[in-house]
Every structure is written in structure tokens, then in C-alpha cells.
Coordinates of C-alpha atoms and ligand atoms in Angstrom, one line a residue:
X1 CA 0.0 0.0 0.0
X2 CA 2.7 2.4 -1.0
X3 CA 1.5 5.9 -1.4
X4 CA 2.0 7.1 -5.0
X5 CA 2.3 10.7 -3.9
X6 CA 5.1 10.2 -1.6
X7 CA 5.3 13.3 0.5
X8 CA 8.9 14.4 0.4
X9 CA 10.5 17.2 2.4
X10 CA 12.3 20.0 0.8
X11 CA 10.8 19.3 -2.6
X12 CA 10.4 23.1 -3.0
X13 CA 14.1 23.8 -2.5
X14 CA 15.0 26.5 -5.0
X15 CA 17.0 25.3 -7.9
X16 CA 19.5 27.4 -9.8
X17 CA 17.6 29.5 -12.3
X18 CA 14.4 29.6 -10.3
X19 CA 12.7 32.9 -10.0
X20 CA 13.2 34.8 -6.8
X21 CA 9.6 34.1 -5.7
X22 CA 8.9 30.9 -3.9
X23 CA 8.2 28.2 -6.5
X24 CA 4.6 26.9 -6.2
X25 CA 4.5 23.2 -5.6
X26 CA 1.6 20.8 -5.6
X27 CA -0.2 20.5 -2.3
X28 CA 0.8 16.9 -1.4
X29 CA 4.4 17.9 -1.1
X30 CA 3.6 20.6 1.4
X31 CA 1.4 18.8 3.9
X32 CA 2.8 17.9 7.3
X33 CA 1.5 16.3 10.4
X34 CA 2.9 17.2 13.8
X35 CA 2.9 14.2 16.1
X36 CA 4.0 15.2 19.6
X37 CA 5.0 12.4 21.9
X38 CA 5.6 13.7 25.4
X39 CA 7.1 10.4 26.7
X40 CA 10.3 10.3 28.8
X41 CA 10.1 7.1 30.9
X42 CA 12.5 5.2 28.6
X43 CA 15.3 7.8 28.9
X44 CA 18.1 8.1 31.4
X45 CA 16.7 11.3 33.1
X46 CA 13.5 13.2 33.6
X47 CA 12.6 15.9 31.2
X48 CA 12.5 14.5 27.7
X49 CA 8.7 14.3 28.0
X50 CA 8.8 18.1 27.9
X51 CA 10.5 18.2 24.5
X52 CA 7.5 18.5 22.2
X53 CA 6.1 21.6 23.9
X54 CA 9.5 23.1 24.1
X55 CA 10.0 22.8 20.4
X56 CA 6.7 24.4 19.8
X57 CA 7.5 27.2 22.2
X58 CA 10.8 27.7 20.4
X59 CA 8.9 28.5 17.2
X60 CA 8.5 25.2 15.3
X61 CA 5.0 25.9 14.0
X62 CA 5.9 29.4 12.8
X63 CA 8.9 28.0 11.0
X64 CA 6.8 25.2 9.3
X65 CA 4.2 27.8 8.2
X66 CA 6.8 30.2 6.8
X67 CA 8.3 27.4 4.7
X68 CA 4.8 27.1 3.1
X69 CA 3.7 23.8 4.7
X70 CA 0.1 23.2 5.7
X71 CA -0.3 21.5 9.1
X72 CA -2.8 18.7 8.3
X73 CA -3.0 17.3 11.8
X74 CA -1.5 18.1 15.1
X75 CA -1.8 15.4 17.7
X76 CA -0.5 15.0 21.2
X77 CA -0.1 11.3 21.9
X78 CA -1.4 10.5 25.3
X79 CA 1.6 9.2 27.2
X80 CA 1.9 7.6 30.7
X81 CA 4.0 9.5 33.2
X82 CA 5.7 7.9 36.1
X83 CA 3.5 7.5 39.1
X84 CA 5.2 9.0 42.2
X85 CA 7.4 6.6 44.1
X86 CA 6.5 3.6 42.1
X87 CA 9.7 1.8 41.0
X88 CA 10.2 0.6 37.5
X89 CA 8.6 -2.9 37.1
X90 CA 11.6 -4.5 35.4
X91 CA 15.2 -3.8 35.4
X92 CA 16.1 -5.4 32.1
X93 CA 13.6 -3.2 30.1
X94 CA 12.2 -0.5 32.3
X95 CA 8.6 0.6 31.6
X96 CA 8.2 -2.0 28.9
X97 CA 4.4 -1.9 29.0
X98 CA 4.4 1.9 28.8
X99 CA 6.8 1.8 25.8
X100 CA 4.6 -0.7 24.1
X101 CA 1.4 1.4 24.7
X102 CA 3.1 4.6 23.3
X103 CA 4.6 2.7 20.4
X104 CA 1.2 1.5 19.3
X105 CA -0.3 5.0 19.4
X106 CA 2.6 6.5 17.6
X107 CA 2.4 3.7 15.0
X108 CA -1.3 4.5 14.4
X109 CA -0.7 8.3 14.0
X110 CA 2.2 7.8 11.6
X111 CA 0.1 5.3 9.6
X112 CA -2.9 7.7 9.4
X113 CA -0.6 10.5 8.4
X114 CA 0.9 8.5 5.5
X115 CA -2.5 7.3 4.4
X116 CA -3.5 11.0 4.2
X117 CA -0.4 11.7 2.1
X118 CA 1.2 14.0 4.6
X119 CA 4.7 14.1 5.9
X120 CA 5.0 12.8 9.5
X121 CA 7.1 14.9 11.8
X122 CA 7.4 13.1 15.2
X123 CA 8.6 15.1 18.2
X124 CA 10.0 13.2 21.2
X125 CA 10.2 12.4 23.9
X126 CA 13.1 10.0 24.4
X127 CA 14.4 7.9 21.5
X128 CA 12.1 5.0 22.3
X129 CA 9.4 6.9 20.4
X130 CA 11.2 5.7 17.3
X131 CA 9.9 2.2 17.8
X132 CA 6.4 3.5 17.0
X133 CA 7.5 5.7 14.2
X134 CA 9.4 2.7 12.5
X135 CA 6.3 0.5 13.1
X136 CA 4.1 3.0 11.2
X137 CA 6.6 3.7 8.5
X138 CA 7.3 0.0 7.7
X139 CA 3.5 -0.7 7.5
X140 CA 3.5 1.8 4.6
X141 CA 6.8 1.5 2.9
X142 CA 8.1 -1.9 1.9
X143 CA 11.7 -0.7 1.6
X144 CA 12.5 1.9 4.1
X145 CA 15.9 3.6 4.3
X146 CA 16.8 5.0 7.7
X147 CA 19.5 7.5 8.7
X148 CA 20.0 7.5 12.4
X149 CA 21.8 10.6 13.8
X150 CA 23.0 9.7 17.3
X151 CA 26.0 9.5 19.6
X152 CA 24.6 6.1 20.5
X153 CA 23.6 3.0 18.5
X154 CA 20.4 2.2 20.5
X155 CA 21.0 -1.4 19.6
X156 CA 20.8 -3.0 23.0
X157 CA 18.4 -5.8 23.8
X158 CA 16.7 -6.6 27.1
X159 CA 19.5 -9.1 27.7
X160 CA 22.4 -6.9 26.9
X161 CA 21.4 -3.4 28.1
X162 CA 23.6 -2.2 31.0
X163 CA 21.0 0.4 32.0
X164 CA 17.6 -1.1 31.2
X165 CA 16.7 2.2 29.6
X166 CA 14.6 1.4 26.5
X167 CA 15.7 4.5 24.6
X168 CA 18.9 2.5 24.1
X169 CA 17.0 -0.3 22.5
X170 CA 14.9 1.3 19.8
X171 CA 16.8 0.1 16.8
X172 CA 17.1 -3.4 18.2
X173 CA 13.3 -3.4 18.3
X174 CA 13.2 -2.0 14.7
X175 CA 15.6 -4.6 13.4
X176 CA 13.9 -7.4 15.3
X177 CA 16.9 -8.3 17.5
X178 CA 15.2 -7.8 20.9
X179 CA 12.3 -9.8 22.3
X180 CA 10.2 -6.7 22.4
X181 CA 10.2 -5.7 18.7
X182 CA 8.1 -4.3 15.9
X183 CA 6.2 -7.6 15.6
X184 CA 4.6 -7.0 19.0
X185 CA 3.1 -3.7 17.8
X186 CA -0.3 -3.7 16.3
X187 CA -0.2 -2.3 12.8
X188 CA 3.5 -2.5 12.4
X189 CA 5.1 -3.6 9.1
X190 CA 8.2 -5.8 8.7
X191 CA 11.6 -5.1 10.3
X192 CA 14.0 -2.5 9.1
X193 CA 16.5 -3.8 6.6
X194 CA 20.0 -3.4 8.2
X195 CA 21.6 -2.9 4.8
X196 CA 19.4 0.2 4.3
X197 CA 20.3 1.7 7.7
X198 CA 23.1 4.2 8.3
X199 CA 24.4 5.7 11.5
X200 CA 25.9 9.2 11.7
X201 CA 27.6 10.6 14.7
X202 CA 28.4 7.5 16.8
X203 CA 30.9 7.9 19.7
X204 CA 29.5 6.0 22.7
X205 CA 28.9 2.4 22.1
X206 CA 28.4 -0.6 24.5
X207 CA 30.5 -3.6 23.7
X208 CA 27.5 -5.6 22.5
X209 CA 26.5 -2.8 20.2
X210 CA 30.0 -2.7 18.6
X211 CA 29.8 -6.5 18.0
X212 CA 26.3 -6.2 16.5
X213 CA 27.3 -3.4 14.1
X214 CA 30.2 -5.5 12.8
X215 CA 28.2 -8.7 12.7
X216 CA 25.3 -7.1 10.8
X217 CA 27.6 -5.1 8.6
X218 CA 25.6 -1.9 9.4
X219 CA 27.1 1.2 7.8
X220 CA 28.2 3.4 10.6
X221 CA 29.9 6.8 10.2
X222 CA 31.4 7.5 13.6
X223 CA 32.8 10.8 14.7
X224 CA 36.2 9.4 13.6
X225 CA 34.8 8.9 10.1
X226 CA 33.3 12.4 10.1
X227 CA 36.7 13.9 11.1
X228 CA 38.5 11.9 8.5
X229 CA 36.1 12.2 5.5
X230 CA 34.1 15.3 6.3
X231 CA 30.4 15.6 6.5
X232 CA 30.0 16.2 2.8
X233 CA 31.3 12.8 1.9
X234 CA 29.5 11.2 4.8
X235 CA 26.0 12.5 4.1
X236 CA 26.4 11.9 0.4
X237 CA 27.3 8.2 1.1
X238 CA 24.5 7.9 3.6
X239 CA 21.9 9.2 1.1
X240 CA 23.1 6.7 -1.5
X241 CA 22.9 3.8 1.0
X242 CA 19.6 4.7 2.6
X243 CA 18.0 6.3 -0.5
X244 CA 18.8 4.1 -3.5
X245 CA 16.5 1.2 -4.1
X246 CA 14.2 2.3 -1.2
X247 CA 10.9 4.0 -1.0
X248 CA 12.5 6.9 0.9
X249 CA 14.6 7.9 3.9
X250 CA 13.4 8.3 7.5
X251 CA 15.6 10.7 9.4
X252 CA 15.8 9.7 13.1
X253 CA 17.5 12.6 14.8
X254 CA 18.7 12.2 18.4
X255 CA 19.8 15.7 19.6
X256 CA 22.7 14.1 21.4
X257 CA 24.5 13.5 18.1
X258 CA 25.4 17.2 18.4
X259 CA 28.3 18.3 20.6
X260 CA 27.0 19.1 24.1
X261 CA 28.4 22.7 23.6
X262 CA 25.8 23.1 20.9
X263 CA 23.0 21.0 22.4
X264 CA 23.4 20.9 26.2
X265 CA 19.7 20.0 26.8
X266 CA 19.9 16.2 26.3
X267 CA 19.7 13.4 28.8
X268 CA 22.9 11.5 27.8
X269 CA 25.4 14.0 26.5
X270 CA 28.7 12.8 25.1
X271 CA 31.6 15.1 24.2
X272 CA 33.0 15.3 20.7
X273 CA 29.8 15.5 18.7
X274 CA 28.6 17.2 15.5
X275 CA 29.1 20.9 15.1
X276 CA 26.2 23.3 14.4
X277 CA 27.2 23.6 10.7
X278 CA 27.9 19.9 10.2
X279 CA 24.4 19.1 11.4
X280 CA 22.7 21.8 9.4
X281 CA 24.8 20.9 6.3
X282 CA 23.6 17.3 6.6
X283 CA 20.0 18.4 6.9
X284 CA 20.3 20.7 3.9
X285 CA 21.8 17.9 1.8
X286 CA 18.9 15.6 2.9
X287 CA 16.4 18.2 1.8
X288 CA 17.9 18.6 -1.6
X289 CA 18.1 14.9 -2.1
X290 CA 14.3 14.8 -2.2
X291 CA 14.4 11.4 -0.6
X292 CA 13.3 12.2 3.0
X293 CA 9.8 10.8 3.7
X294 CA 9.6 11.4 7.4
X295 CA 11.5 12.7 10.4
X296 CA 11.6 12.5 14.1
X297 CA 13.6 14.7 16.5
X298 CA 14.1 13.3 20.0
X299 CA 15.8 13.7 23.3
X300 CA 15.3 17.5 23.8
X301 CA 15.4 17.9 27.6
X302 CA 14.3 21.4 28.6
X303 CA 15.3 20.7 32.2
X304 CA 18.9 20.4 31.2
X305 CA 18.9 23.1 28.5
X306 CA 20.4 26.6 28.7
X307 CA 18.2 29.4 27.4
X308 CA 16.2 27.1 25.2
X309 CA 19.3 26.7 23.1
X310 CA 18.8 23.0 22.3
X311 CA 15.1 23.4 21.4
X312 CA 15.9 26.3 19.1
X313 CA 18.6 24.4 17.4
X314 CA 16.2 21.5 17.0
X315 CA 13.7 23.8 15.3
X316 CA 16.4 25.1 13.0
X317 CA 17.4 21.6 12.0
X318 CA 13.9 20.5 11.2
X319 CA 13.5 23.7 9.1
X320 CA 16.6 22.7 7.1
X321 CA 15.3 19.2 6.4
X322 CA 12.0 20.8 5.3
X323 CA 13.9 22.9 2.7
X324 CA 15.0 26.1 4.4
X325 CA 18.1 27.5 2.7
X326 CA 20.4 30.3 3.7
X327 CA 19.9 32.3 0.5
Ligands
LIG401 N1 18.7 7.4 22.8 C1 19.7 7.5 23.6 N2 20.1 8.7 24.1 N3 20.2 6.4 24.0 C2 21.3 6.3 25.0 C3 21.7 4.9 25.3 C4 22.8 4.8 26.3 C5 23.3 3.4 26.6 N4 23.9 2.7 25.4 C6 22.1 2.6 27.1 O1 21.8 1.6 26.5 O2 21.6 2.9 28.1
MN402 MN1 19.2 7.7 20.5
MN403 MN1 21.7 9.2 21.8

């Protein structure tokens, strides 16, 4: 049930020779659904549940409108919050039931958005919200490419996680490695194809995750690779890997891929991350590739932020994916 009118972001990016005025585009390219997921129980610290509202306060809707997109739906997924003084039920996968509930709701919203022909923009929340996003996307797209911007690989399973935090397990669920995986989510499609998955920004991996990346042959551009090759080469390669022979690219953007000096408001900061321009440049290249079919931006933690810096940066990066250019 592939949508013929695949809504791609940035389709209106001005090409050389275009008139100065914004180029009119057909409506389907310019429809967007905002799916807010205020869920933070699967993260390492409190506060990621405040991310969606913070991004809106930082001007997200204004930015979307000024790029000429019509907001076709705006939903706030009803998410469980931690009851006071009740300990997590399991240590191997904390708040598993809650993650499952939220994943099903996110899956439904993403599916409906795609059926309507709009572009899903999912706002986390911690990175466990990606499980629901991937579930909804795979239901719609047979061959999904994924570019995962993150300091972390989020490949842990219940048996291998050292923390029990499920935001570190979302891709294991997407690939079908963990016991809790996409097949347990009502409405989900098939697992993500590891050969169509690309990491960008990795620099903090658990031993099991390193082994998995090697064993599966997953393409991973670590910070070392970005230093060595430059973001231009990295993002171009990533677009080829995730974009060729697929129905489109999903951009899963964990704000902790950025250097903590740029994005202090994240729950699991790791030094030595992407610069402001590296991140924007990658988003701009994704926009002009015309391959991006959905995006999620996660792990904005307003409680740890300074002057809304991280949320504002997040809004800017979303704008770049949606086609905002400097000139
Ligand atoms: N989405 C994230 N920020 N994930 C961080 C995961 C950190 C660590 N690898 C863990 O499994 O707990
Ligand atoms: Mn992550
Ligand atoms: Mn991360």
C-alpha cells in the first residue's frame, strides 16, 4: 500500500535558475502532520517528556508555516507518566508496558498521516518513540531507508542493556533483535533492513552494540569517520545507502548527536559531537536529495537546557530538512 504521492520534504528547494519568488508546488508535497510524543520514561533522566512543547515554544509551527507547509494534523499522543514513588517494574527493560502502549499509538498516528499523504514529523520524547515511528513507516513502505543521527547506536536488547533504559533499545526493536520488537506492535510492518540503515555521529557504544554493528555489517559513520572524511562525503554516502532502491529515507534525529556545547539540553550528553554547521549541512543535503519521507527529532530535555538553546537548534534543523536555505 505504497502511497504514490510520496510526501517528500524539501521538494520546493529552490534550484538554480528559479525565479526569486517561492516556487509553487503541488499540495501533497507541502502537507505535514505534527505528532507530539511527550514520553520520557525510557530515557536516562526526567525531562525528555517536555521536549515537544519546548520545540513548539521555540517557534516550530511558525517555522513550518513560513516554509509554506500546511499542518494537516497536530496530535499529542497520550503518554503515561511515572506515578510518584513507584519503581520501574523490570530492570532489564524498564517501563516496557508503557513503551509498548506509546509505540502502538505513535504507529497509528504515523500510519494515518501516511494514508492522508502527509509528511510525518514526530517530536519526542526520548528515543524509544522511534519504535512506534518505525512501526508506522514499515507498515506503509516496503523498503524503508533509515539515517540514524546519534551519539549512541540504540541497539541494546533486554538481555544486553547495561541500564535497562529502553531509549537505548529502539533500533534493536526496529531490526527485530530484541524480544520486544516491531512484531509486538499492532499495525507495524516488517523489520527495518539493516543494509538500508546508516548511522551518523556515533561515539559512545556498548561492547555488545559494537559487535552487532560489525556482525550485521551496518554502515556506521562514527565521529572518527566524520573527522576523516568530512560531513559532505558522509552525508552523500548515507543518502546513497539509505536512498537508493528504497521508498524513501526516514531521518531519526537524536539531539545528542550534536556536541553538548551546541546542544546541552539532552539526557545523555557525550563530548566530541557534531558541530552546528555539520548538522545543518547534513539536513540541507537531505532536503535537496528529495528522498526524505519522514523525520523524528528526539531527546530534547528542557530541564537540562540553557536558554532554550537546544530546542531552538532542533527547530532550525527541522527547518533545514524541510527545505529552508540560507539564501
Ligand atoms: N537514545 C539514547 N540517548 N540512548 C542512549 C543509550 C545509552 C546506553 N547505550 C544505554 O543503552 O543505556
Ligand atoms: Mn538515540
Ligand atoms: Mn543518543
